[in-house]
PDB file of C-alpha atoms and ligand atoms in Angstrom:
ATOM      1  CA  UNK A 545      -7.059-112.649 -17.019  1.00  0.00           C
ATOM      2  CA  UNK A 546      -9.363-113.046 -14.154  1.00  0.00           C
ATOM      3  CA  UNK A 547     -12.354-110.860 -13.070  1.00  0.00           C
ATOM      4  CA  UNK A 548     -12.777-110.650  -9.330  1.00  0.00           C
ATOM      5  CA  UNK A 549     -15.148-108.883  -6.993  1.00  0.00           C
ATOM      6  CA  UNK A 550     -15.048-107.610  -3.471  1.00  0.00           C
ATOM      7  CA  UNK A 551     -18.199-106.784  -1.480  1.00  0.00           C
ATOM      8  CA  UNK A 552     -18.107-104.387   1.455  1.00  0.00           C
ATOM      9  CA  UNK A 553     -20.792-102.137   3.092  1.00  0.00           C
ATOM     10  CA  UNK A 554     -19.149 -99.039   1.555  1.00  0.00           C
ATOM     11  CA  UNK A 555     -18.495-100.696  -1.918  1.00  0.00           C
ATOM     12  CA  UNK A 556     -21.466-102.934  -2.629  1.00  0.00           C
ATOM     13  CA  UNK A 557     -19.625-104.554  -5.659  1.00  0.00           C
ATOM     14  CA  UNK A 558     -15.995-103.695  -6.376  1.00  0.00           C
ATOM     15  CA  UNK A 559     -14.663-105.400  -9.472  1.00  0.00           C
ATOM     16  CA  UNK A 560     -11.122-105.734 -10.778  1.00  0.00           C
ATOM     17  CA  UNK A 561      -9.309-107.648 -13.441  1.00  0.00           C
ATOM     18  CA  UNK A 562      -5.964-109.496 -12.641  1.00  0.00           C
ATOM     19  CA  UNK A 563      -3.560-110.027 -15.529  1.00  0.00           C
ATOM     20  CA  UNK A 564      -0.405-112.073 -15.108  1.00  0.00           C
ATOM     21  CA  UNK A 565       1.635-112.638 -11.961  1.00  0.00           C
ATOM     22  CA  UNK A 566       4.610-111.300 -10.064  1.00  0.00           C
ATOM     23  CA  UNK A 567       5.159-107.916  -8.577  1.00  0.00           C
ATOM     24  CA  UNK A 568       2.149-105.692  -8.887  1.00  0.00           C
ATOM     25  CA  UNK A 569       1.165-102.683 -10.985  1.00  0.00           C
ATOM     26  CA  UNK A 570      -2.260-101.162 -10.618  1.00  0.00           C
ATOM     27  CA  UNK A 571      -3.731 -99.261 -13.498  1.00  0.00           C
ATOM     28  CA  UNK A 572      -6.539 -96.901 -12.560  1.00  0.00           C
ATOM     29  CA  UNK A 573      -8.759 -95.646 -15.383  1.00  0.00           C
ATOM     30  CA  UNK A 574      -9.882 -92.166 -15.904  1.00  0.00           C
ATOM     31  CA  UNK A 575     -13.300 -90.361 -16.433  1.00  0.00           C
ATOM     32  CA  UNK A 576     -15.793 -91.485 -17.694  1.00  0.00           C
ATOM     33  CA  UNK A 577     -14.314 -94.863 -18.608  1.00  0.00           C
ATOM     34  CA  UNK A 578     -13.684 -98.204 -17.020  1.00  0.00           C
ATOM     35  CA  UNK A 579     -10.839-100.627 -16.553  1.00  0.00           C
ATOM     36  CA  UNK A 580     -11.195-102.103 -20.087  1.00  0.00           C
ATOM     37  CA  UNK A 581      -9.550 -98.967 -21.440  1.00  0.00           C
ATOM     38  CA  UNK A 582      -6.210-100.579 -20.174  1.00  0.00           C
ATOM     39  CA  UNK A 583      -6.742-103.936 -21.799  1.00  0.00           C
ATOM     40  CA  UNK A 584      -4.006-103.710 -24.458  1.00  0.00           C
ATOM     41  CA  UNK A 585      -1.433-102.172 -22.112  1.00  0.00           C
ATOM     42  CA  UNK A 586      -2.259-104.597 -19.305  1.00  0.00           C
ATOM     43  CA  UNK A 587      -1.996-107.639 -21.503  1.00  0.00           C
ATOM     44  CA  UNK A 588       1.533-106.665 -22.594  1.00  0.00           C
ATOM     45  CA  UNK A 589       2.820-105.484 -19.237  1.00  0.00           C
ATOM     46  CA  UNK A 590       1.446-108.640 -17.629  1.00  0.00           C
ATOM     47  CA  UNK A 591       4.097-110.639 -19.532  1.00  0.00           C
ATOM     48  CA  UNK A 592       6.497-109.425 -16.849  1.00  0.00           C
ATOM     49  CA  UNK A 593       4.351-108.194 -13.971  1.00  0.00           C
ATOM     50  CA  UNK A 594       1.004-108.788 -12.271  1.00  0.00           C
ATOM     51  CA  UNK A 595      -1.328-106.003 -13.541  1.00  0.00           C
ATOM     52  CA  UNK A 596      -4.443-105.241 -11.535  1.00  0.00           C
ATOM     53  CA  UNK A 597      -7.107-103.147 -13.228  1.00  0.00           C
ATOM     54  CA  UNK A 598      -9.924-101.925 -11.078  1.00  0.00           C
ATOM     55  CA  UNK A 599     -13.255-100.547 -12.209  1.00  0.00           C
ATOM     56  CA  UNK A 600     -13.725 -97.559  -9.897  1.00  0.00           C
ATOM     57  CA  UNK A 601     -17.001 -97.505  -7.964  1.00  0.00           C
ATOM     58  CA  UNK A 602     -19.766 -96.574 -10.425  1.00  0.00           C
ATOM     59  CA  UNK A 603     -17.764 -97.708 -13.509  1.00  0.00           C
ATOM     60  CA  UNK A 604     -17.798-100.918 -15.480  1.00  0.00           C
ATOM     61  CA  UNK A 605     -18.643-103.846 -13.276  1.00  0.00           C
ATOM     62  CA  UNK A 606     -18.313-101.924 -10.082  1.00  0.00           C
ATOM     63  CA  UNK A 607     -21.554-100.616  -8.718  1.00  0.00           C
ATOM     64  CA  UNK A 608     -22.370 -97.007  -7.731  1.00  0.00           C
ATOM     65  CA  UNK A 609     -21.121 -96.281  -4.137  1.00  0.00           C
ATOM     66  CA  UNK A 610     -22.963 -93.052  -3.408  1.00  0.00           C
ATOM     67  CA  UNK A 611     -23.077 -89.387  -4.399  1.00  0.00           C
ATOM     68  CA  UNK A 612     -20.421 -88.303  -1.981  1.00  0.00           C
ATOM     69  CA  UNK A 613     -17.539 -90.522  -3.421  1.00  0.00           C
ATOM     70  CA  UNK A 614     -14.210 -88.835  -3.110  1.00  0.00           C
ATOM     71  CA  UNK A 615     -10.777 -89.399  -4.610  1.00  0.00           C
ATOM     72  CA  UNK A 616      -9.768 -90.714  -1.106  1.00  0.00           C
ATOM     73  CA  UNK A 617     -12.677 -93.290  -1.325  1.00  0.00           C
ATOM     74  CA  UNK A 618     -11.270 -94.343  -4.706  1.00  0.00           C
ATOM     75  CA  UNK A 619      -7.852 -94.772  -3.058  1.00  0.00           C
ATOM     76  CA  UNK A 620      -9.511 -96.814  -0.272  1.00  0.00           C
ATOM     77  CA  UNK A 621     -11.068 -99.022  -2.865  1.00  0.00           C
ATOM     78  CA  UNK A 622      -7.592 -99.735  -4.342  1.00  0.00           C
ATOM     79  CA  UNK A 623      -6.157-100.480  -0.935  1.00  0.00           C
ATOM     80  CA  UNK A 624      -8.989-103.063  -0.363  1.00  0.00           C
ATOM     81  CA  UNK A 625      -8.078-104.770  -3.667  1.00  0.00           C
ATOM     82  CA  UNK A 626      -4.388-104.917  -2.573  1.00  0.00           C
ATOM     83  CA  UNK A 627      -5.487-106.463   0.823  1.00  0.00           C
ATOM     84  CA  UNK A 628      -7.693-108.953  -0.889  1.00  0.00           C
ATOM     85  CA  UNK A 629      -4.730-110.018  -3.172  1.00  0.00           C
ATOM     86  CA  UNK A 630      -2.357-110.144  -0.256  1.00  0.00           C
ATOM     87  CA  UNK A 631      -0.132-107.404  -1.807  1.00  0.00           C
ATOM     88  CA  UNK A 632       1.817-105.289   0.568  1.00  0.00           C
ATOM     89  CA  UNK A 633       3.351-102.891  -1.973  1.00  0.00           C
ATOM     90  CA  UNK A 634       2.427-102.030  -5.596  1.00  0.00           C
ATOM     91  CA  UNK A 635       3.115 -99.450  -8.232  1.00  0.00           C
ATOM     92  CA  UNK A 636      -0.039 -97.349  -8.397  1.00  0.00           C
ATOM     93  CA  UNK A 637      -0.587 -95.594 -11.753  1.00  0.00           C
ATOM     94  CA  UNK A 638      -3.587 -93.605 -12.791  1.00  0.00           C
ATOM     95  CA  UNK A 639      -4.880 -92.095 -15.930  1.00  0.00           C
ATOM     96  CA  UNK A 640      -6.108 -88.565 -15.348  1.00  0.00           C
ATOM     97  CA  UNK A 641      -8.890 -88.923 -12.726  1.00  0.00           C
ATOM     98  CA  UNK A 642      -7.238 -92.235 -11.883  1.00  0.00           C
ATOM     99  CA  UNK A 643      -4.027 -90.229 -11.209  1.00  0.00           C
ATOM    100  CA  UNK A 644      -5.972 -88.072  -8.795  1.00  0.00           C
ATOM    101  CA  UNK A 645      -6.928 -91.291  -6.937  1.00  0.00           C
ATOM    102  CA  UNK A 646      -3.281 -92.537  -7.172  1.00  0.00           C
ATOM    103  CA  UNK A 647      -2.063 -89.203  -5.525  1.00  0.00           C
ATOM    104  CA  UNK A 648      -4.719 -89.716  -2.720  1.00  0.00           C
ATOM    105  CA  UNK A 649      -3.376 -93.278  -2.330  1.00  0.00           C
ATOM    106  CA  UNK A 650       0.232 -91.941  -2.008  1.00  0.00           C
ATOM    107  CA  UNK A 651      -0.909 -89.694   0.787  1.00  0.00           C
ATOM    108  CA  UNK A 652      -3.100 -92.192   2.531  1.00  0.00           C
ATOM    109  CA  UNK A 653      -1.146 -95.379   2.191  1.00  0.00           C
ATOM    110  CA  UNK A 654       2.582 -94.407   1.665  1.00  0.00           C
ATOM    111  CA  UNK A 655       3.731 -97.809   3.119  1.00  0.00           C
ATOM    112  CA  UNK A 656       1.893 -99.570   0.252  1.00  0.00           C
ATOM    113  CA  UNK A 657       3.371 -97.757  -2.777  1.00  0.00           C
ATOM    114  CA  UNK A 658       6.367 -98.812  -4.671  1.00  0.00           C
ATOM    115  CA  UNK A 659       6.054 -96.289  -7.464  1.00  0.00           C
ATOM    116  CA  UNK A 660       3.528 -93.652  -8.649  1.00  0.00           C
ATOM    117  CA  UNK A 661       2.447 -93.395 -12.343  1.00  0.00           C
ATOM    118  CA  UNK A 662       0.858 -90.188 -13.434  1.00  0.00           C
ATOM    119  CA  UNK A 663      -0.629 -90.772 -16.846  1.00  0.00           C
ATOM    120  CA  UNK A 664      -1.880 -87.576 -18.359  1.00  0.00           C
ATOM    121  CA  UNK A 665      -2.670 -86.403 -14.876  1.00  0.00           C
ATOM    122  CA  UNK A 666      -1.736 -83.769 -12.353  1.00  0.00           C
ATOM    123  CA  UNK A 667      -1.176 -83.316  -8.634  1.00  0.00           C
ATOM    124  CA  UNK A 668      -2.783 -79.840  -8.624  1.00  0.00           C
ATOM    125  CA  UNK A 669      -6.316 -79.127  -7.683  1.00  0.00           C
ATOM    126  CA  UNK A 670      -8.935 -77.713 -10.047  1.00  0.00           C
ATOM    127  CA  UNK A 671      -8.754 -74.010 -10.750  1.00  0.00           C
ATOM    128  CA  UNK A 672     -11.969 -72.027  -9.883  1.00  0.00           C
ATOM    129  CA  UNK A 673     -12.646 -71.814 -13.533  1.00  0.00           C
ATOM    130  CA  UNK A 674     -12.450 -75.537 -13.940  1.00  0.00           C
ATOM    131  CA  UNK A 675     -14.676 -76.079 -10.952  1.00  0.00           C
ATOM    132  CA  UNK A 676     -17.246 -73.794 -12.518  1.00  0.00           C
ATOM    133  CA  UNK A 677     -17.105 -75.645 -15.845  1.00  0.00           C
ATOM    134  CA  UNK A 678     -17.569 -78.935 -14.061  1.00  0.00           C
ATOM    135  CA  UNK A 679     -20.697 -77.595 -12.139  1.00  0.00           C
ATOM    136  CA  UNK A 680     -22.266 -76.612 -15.447  1.00  0.00           C
ATOM    137  CA  UNK A 681     -21.518 -80.062 -16.790  1.00  0.00           C
ATOM    138  CA  UNK A 682     -23.108 -81.693 -13.698  1.00  0.00           C
ATOM    139  CA  UNK A 683     -26.298 -79.591 -14.411  1.00  0.00           C
ATOM    140  CA  UNK A 684     -26.243 -81.107 -17.877  1.00  0.00           C
ATOM    141  CA  UNK A 685     -25.708 -84.680 -16.618  1.00  0.00           C
ATOM    142  CA  UNK A 686     -28.872 -84.320 -14.587  1.00  0.00           C
ATOM    143  CA  UNK A 687     -31.041 -82.912 -17.367  1.00  0.00           C
ATOM    144  CA  UNK A 688     -33.072 -85.351 -19.498  1.00  0.00           C
ATOM    145  CA  UNK A 689     -31.051 -86.031 -22.601  1.00  0.00           C
ATOM    146  CA  UNK A 690     -28.073 -84.058 -21.421  1.00  0.00           C
ATOM    147  CA  UNK A 691     -25.515 -86.705 -20.813  1.00  0.00           C
ATOM    148  CA  UNK A 692     -25.103 -88.344 -24.240  1.00  0.00           C
ATOM    149  CA  UNK A 693     -24.334 -85.207 -26.222  1.00  0.00           C
ATOM    150  CA  UNK A 694     -21.836 -84.277 -23.572  1.00  0.00           C
ATOM    151  CA  UNK A 695     -20.030 -87.584 -23.948  1.00  0.00           C
ATOM    152  CA  UNK A 696     -20.101 -87.596 -27.697  1.00  0.00           C
ATOM    153  CA  UNK A 697     -18.477 -84.192 -27.730  1.00  0.00           C
ATOM    154  CA  UNK A 698     -16.014 -84.852 -24.883  1.00  0.00           C
ATOM    155  CA  UNK A 699     -14.538 -88.178 -26.009  1.00  0.00           C
ATOM    156  CA  UNK A 700     -13.048 -87.029 -29.375  1.00  0.00           C
ATOM    157  CA  UNK A 701     -11.525 -84.035 -27.756  1.00  0.00           C
ATOM    158  CA  UNK A 702      -9.387 -86.386 -25.604  1.00  0.00           C
ATOM    159  CA  UNK A 703      -7.335 -87.337 -28.817  1.00  0.00           C
ATOM    160  CA  UNK A 704      -4.735 -85.385 -30.581  1.00  0.00           C
ATOM    161  CA  UNK A 705      -6.273 -83.572 -33.618  1.00  0.00           C
ATOM    162  CA  UNK A 706      -3.632 -85.082 -36.011  1.00  0.00           C
ATOM    163  CA  UNK A 707      -4.651 -88.655 -35.160  1.00  0.00           C
ATOM    164  CA  UNK A 708      -8.462 -88.275 -35.195  1.00  0.00           C
ATOM    165  CA  UNK A 709      -8.955 -89.742 -38.689  1.00  0.00           C
ATOM    166  CA  UNK A 710      -6.623 -92.743 -38.114  1.00  0.00           C
ATOM    167  CA  UNK A 711      -8.170 -93.431 -34.737  1.00  0.00           C
ATOM    168  CA  UNK A 712     -11.770 -92.977 -35.753  1.00  0.00           C
ATOM    169  CA  UNK A 713     -12.839 -96.536 -34.868  1.00  0.00           C
ATOM    170  CA  UNK A 714     -11.076 -96.404 -31.509  1.00  0.00           C
ATOM    171  CA  UNK A 715     -12.726 -93.105 -30.702  1.00  0.00           C
ATOM    172  CA  UNK A 716     -16.130 -94.601 -31.441  1.00  0.00           C
ATOM    173  CA  UNK A 717     -15.338 -97.557 -29.230  1.00  0.00           C
ATOM    174  CA  UNK A 718     -14.259 -95.267 -26.378  1.00  0.00           C
ATOM    175  CA  UNK A 719     -17.421 -93.159 -26.873  1.00  0.00           C
ATOM    176  CA  UNK A 720     -19.645 -96.276 -26.597  1.00  0.00           C
ATOM    177  CA  UNK A 721     -17.791 -97.291 -23.398  1.00  0.00           C
ATOM    178  CA  UNK A 722     -18.300 -93.845 -21.876  1.00  0.00           C
ATOM    179  CA  UNK A 723     -21.997 -93.770 -22.720  1.00  0.00           C
ATOM    180  CA  UNK A 724     -22.382 -96.783 -20.389  1.00  0.00           C
ATOM    181  CA  UNK A 725     -21.527 -94.708 -17.385  1.00  0.00           C
ATOM    182  CA  UNK A 726     -24.612 -93.514 -15.542  1.00  0.00           C
ATOM    183  CA  UNK A 727     -25.323 -89.812 -14.990  1.00  0.00           C
ATOM    184  CA  UNK A 728     -25.170 -90.240 -11.206  1.00  0.00           C
ATOM    185  CA  UNK A 729     -21.650 -91.617 -11.515  1.00  0.00           C
ATOM    186  CA  UNK A 730     -20.490 -88.789 -13.812  1.00  0.00           C
ATOM    187  CA  UNK A 731     -21.825 -86.352 -11.253  1.00  0.00           C
ATOM    188  CA  UNK A 732     -20.198 -88.185  -8.326  1.00  0.00           C
ATOM    189  CA  UNK A 733     -16.801 -88.240 -10.272  1.00  0.00           C
ATOM    190  CA  UNK A 734     -16.941 -84.456 -11.123  1.00  0.00           C
ATOM    191  CA  UNK A 735     -17.787 -83.685  -7.464  1.00  0.00           C
ATOM    192  CA  UNK A 736     -14.899 -85.849  -6.378  1.00  0.00           C
ATOM    193  CA  UNK A 737     -12.589 -83.962  -8.802  1.00  0.00           C
ATOM    194  CA  UNK A 738     -13.922 -80.526  -7.649  1.00  0.00           C
ATOM    195  CA  UNK A 739     -13.209 -81.406  -4.039  1.00  0.00           C
ATOM    196  CA  UNK A 740      -9.770 -82.842  -4.345  1.00  0.00           C
ATOM    197  CA  UNK A 741      -6.996 -80.806  -2.742  1.00  0.00           C
ATOM    198  CA  UNK A 742      -3.660 -79.761  -4.253  1.00  0.00           C
ATOM    199  CA  UNK A 743      -1.374 -82.692  -3.723  1.00  0.00           C
ATOM    200  CA  UNK A 744       1.882 -81.194  -4.984  1.00  0.00           C
ATOM    201  CA  UNK A 745       3.299 -81.319  -1.416  1.00  0.00           C
ATOM    202  CA  UNK A 746       2.847 -85.080  -1.574  1.00  0.00           C
ATOM    203  CA  UNK A 747       5.044 -85.301  -4.679  1.00  0.00           C
ATOM    204  CA  UNK A 748       7.594 -83.135  -2.953  1.00  0.00           C
ATOM    205  CA  UNK A 749       7.651 -85.196   0.207  1.00  0.00           C
ATOM    206  CA  UNK A 750       7.190 -88.649  -1.241  1.00  0.00           C
ATOM    207  CA  UNK A 751      10.082 -91.021  -1.442  1.00  0.00           C
ATOM    208  CA  UNK A 752       8.760 -93.131  -4.312  1.00  0.00           C
ATOM    209  CA  UNK A 753       9.809 -92.831  -7.986  1.00  0.00           C
ATOM    210  CA  UNK A 754       7.244 -91.098 -10.213  1.00  0.00           C
ATOM    211  CA  UNK A 755       6.545 -91.879 -13.871  1.00  0.00           C
ATOM    212  CA  UNK A 756       4.964 -89.157 -15.978  1.00  0.00           C
ATOM    213  CA  UNK A 757       3.299 -89.786 -19.275  1.00  0.00           C
ATOM    214  CA  UNK A 758       2.452 -86.459 -21.028  1.00  0.00           C
ATOM    215  CA  UNK A 759       0.752 -85.914 -24.379  1.00  0.00           C
ATOM    216  CA  UNK A 760       2.227 -82.920 -26.339  1.00  0.00           C
ATOM    217  CA  UNK A 761      -1.271 -82.293 -27.737  1.00  0.00           C
ATOM    218  CA  UNK A 762      -3.217 -83.002 -24.563  1.00  0.00           C
ATOM    219  CA  UNK A 763      -5.810 -80.271 -24.216  1.00  0.00           C
ATOM    220  CA  UNK A 764      -7.258 -81.666 -20.889  1.00  0.00           C
ATOM    221  CA  UNK A 765      -3.906 -81.632 -18.930  1.00  0.00           C
ATOM    222  CA  UNK A 766      -1.619 -79.570 -21.084  1.00  0.00           C
ATOM    223  CA  UNK A 767       2.091 -80.395 -20.980  1.00  0.00           C
ATOM    224  CA  UNK A 768       3.025 -76.846 -19.972  1.00  0.00           C
ATOM    225  CA  UNK A 769       1.005 -77.166 -16.719  1.00  0.00           C
ATOM    226  CA  UNK A 770       3.193 -80.111 -15.677  1.00  0.00           C
ATOM    227  CA  UNK A 771       6.692 -78.699 -16.083  1.00  0.00           C
ATOM    228  CA  UNK A 772       7.037 -77.709 -12.395  1.00  0.00           C
ATOM    229  CA  UNK A 773       5.531 -80.890 -11.052  1.00  0.00           C
ATOM    230  CA  UNK A 774       7.744 -83.309 -12.891  1.00  0.00           C
ATOM    231  CA  UNK A 775      10.670 -82.217 -10.959  1.00  0.00           C
ATOM    232  CA  UNK A 776       9.210 -82.122  -7.506  1.00  0.00           C
ATOM    233  CA  UNK A 777       9.900 -85.697  -6.473  1.00  0.00           C
ATOM    234  CA  UNK A 778      13.436 -87.077  -6.085  1.00  0.00           C
ATOM    235  CA  UNK A 779      13.202 -89.560  -8.990  1.00  0.00           C
ATOM    236  CA  UNK A 780      11.031 -88.775 -12.047  1.00  0.00           C
ATOM    237  CA  UNK A 781      10.713 -90.714 -15.341  1.00  0.00           C
ATOM    238  CA  UNK A 782       9.264 -88.165 -17.716  1.00  0.00           C
ATOM    239  CA  UNK A 783       7.878 -89.296 -21.079  1.00  0.00           C
ATOM    240  CA  UNK A 784       6.424 -86.723 -23.474  1.00  0.00           C
ATOM    241  CA  UNK A 785       4.687 -88.278 -26.454  1.00  0.00           C
ATOM    242  CA  UNK A 786       4.436 -86.366 -29.791  1.00  0.00           C
ATOM    243  CA  UNK A 787       1.218 -86.611 -31.795  1.00  0.00           C
ATOM    244  CA  UNK A 788      -0.558 -87.597 -28.573  1.00  0.00           C
ATOM    245  CA  UNK A 789      -3.442 -86.130 -26.735  1.00  0.00           C
ATOM    246  CA  UNK A 790      -4.857 -87.418 -23.414  1.00  0.00           C
ATOM    247  CA  UNK A 791      -5.078 -91.111 -24.313  1.00  0.00           C
ATOM    248  CA  UNK A 792      -1.601 -92.656 -24.794  1.00  0.00           C
ATOM    249  CA  UNK A 793      -2.977 -96.111 -23.916  1.00  0.00           C
ATOM    250  CA  UNK A 794      -4.720 -95.887 -27.296  1.00  0.00           C
ATOM    251  CA  UNK A 795      -2.609 -93.287 -29.193  1.00  0.00           C
ATOM    252  CA  UNK A 796       0.834 -94.537 -28.124  1.00  0.00           C
ATOM    253  CA  UNK A 797       0.333 -97.986 -26.562  1.00  0.00           C
ATOM    254  CA  UNK A 798       3.860 -99.321 -27.552  1.00  0.00           C
ATOM    255  CA  UNK A 799       5.638 -96.373 -25.863  1.00  0.00           C
ATOM    256  CA  UNK A 800       3.516 -96.549 -22.834  1.00  0.00           C
ATOM    257  CA  UNK A 801       3.992-100.264 -22.408  1.00  0.00           C
ATOM    258  CA  UNK A 802       7.748 -99.912 -22.791  1.00  0.00           C
ATOM    259  CA  UNK A 803       7.861 -97.075 -20.330  1.00  0.00           C
ATOM    260  CA  UNK A 804       5.772 -98.998 -17.766  1.00  0.00           C
ATOM    261  CA  UNK A 805       8.098-101.948 -18.010  1.00  0.00           C
ATOM    262  CA  UNK A 806      11.259-100.012 -17.479  1.00  0.00           C
ATOM    263  CA  UNK A 807       9.719 -97.975 -14.693  1.00  0.00           C
ATOM    264  CA  UNK A 808       8.513-101.169 -12.882  1.00  0.00           C
ATOM    265  CA  UNK A 809      12.055-102.656 -13.339  1.00  0.00           C
ATOM    266  CA  UNK A 810      13.523 -99.556 -11.657  1.00  0.00           C
ATOM    267  CA  UNK A 811      10.905 -99.525  -8.910  1.00  0.00           C
ATOM    268  CA  UNK A 812      11.305-103.207  -8.042  1.00  0.00           C
ATOM    269  CA  UNK A 813      14.880-103.999  -8.994  1.00  0.00           C
ATOM    270  CA  UNK A 814      16.562-100.725  -7.790  1.00  0.00           C
ATOM    271  CA  UNK A 815      14.407 -98.387  -5.662  1.00  0.00           C
ATOM    272  CA  UNK A 816      12.580-101.025  -3.534  1.00  0.00           C
ATOM    273  CA  UNK A 817      15.072-103.849  -3.567  1.00  0.00           C
TER     274      UNK A 817
HETATM  275  C1  MLT B2243     -10.054 -87.760 -17.080  1.00  0.00           C
HETATM  276  O1  MLT B2243      -9.635 -88.087 -18.142  1.00  0.00           O
HETATM  277  O2  MLT B2243     -10.170 -88.570 -16.125  1.00  0.00           O
HETATM  278  C2  MLT B2243     -10.666 -86.444 -16.868  1.00  0.00           C
HETATM  279  O3  MLT B2243     -10.755 -85.724 -18.064  1.00  0.00           O
HETATM  280  C3  MLT B2243      -9.982 -85.681 -15.864  1.00  0.00           C
HETATM  281  C4  MLT B2243     -10.491 -84.291 -15.555  1.00  0.00           C
HETATM  282  O4  MLT B2243     -11.582 -83.903 -16.043  1.00  0.00           O
HETATM  283  O5  MLT B2243      -9.799 -83.618 -14.816  1.00  0.00           O
END
């Protein structure tokens, strides 16, 4: 694996990790994590494909890129990485917030996408209630001592209740990772999510195959909210994992790895041949 960095006026330091070689799959992390969350999955998928794992601006090794970061900016950062690697077409898969960026990518750069992966994510916009909740959280991030308790409460809630004891160590590791994200990045990410539009029409109009990974016990993006979306595109690979919350890359890594590999085989050997 190889850590690389791009420097542009808009993205002062944009870092990403390249695993393996061949046709490309981009794995975008969710909130409030960084690319390292994909390490296990990326290592395995890279036995067959090139896997590129960015740190979104303001996460991991990538520096903060301003308060007004949008999911479209995140998509632009992914496009810059593809250009830097000389890749004309890739599978773009995102976890949760990373999926919102992947949807924006599908809208902005349709010529560059070979397949779309929605991993515990949705094409819908936030409801008004969700926006209000996020605004309250933003107020907390900006209060002295407000961020850490938020993270410590939020991260365990991403996992299925039934697996919390078995995954205690992993949950602690993810919590420590999330605590590294600065308050200003958390705020920028929540604002980006509040401002994102409904992209279900993109799913409906897109020609690319879509892979869905859904946790039966996901309380952040509940399975029942996705029923309509998973049949909007022409070709959908829908995987629903039992005893799984919002974090299949940790809760069900073997299933997710296998599903990525068969999806990529379809995208590259059938759909985009
Ligand atoms: C994520 O996992 O990226 C976030 O929970 C997504 C969200 O809050 O909508």
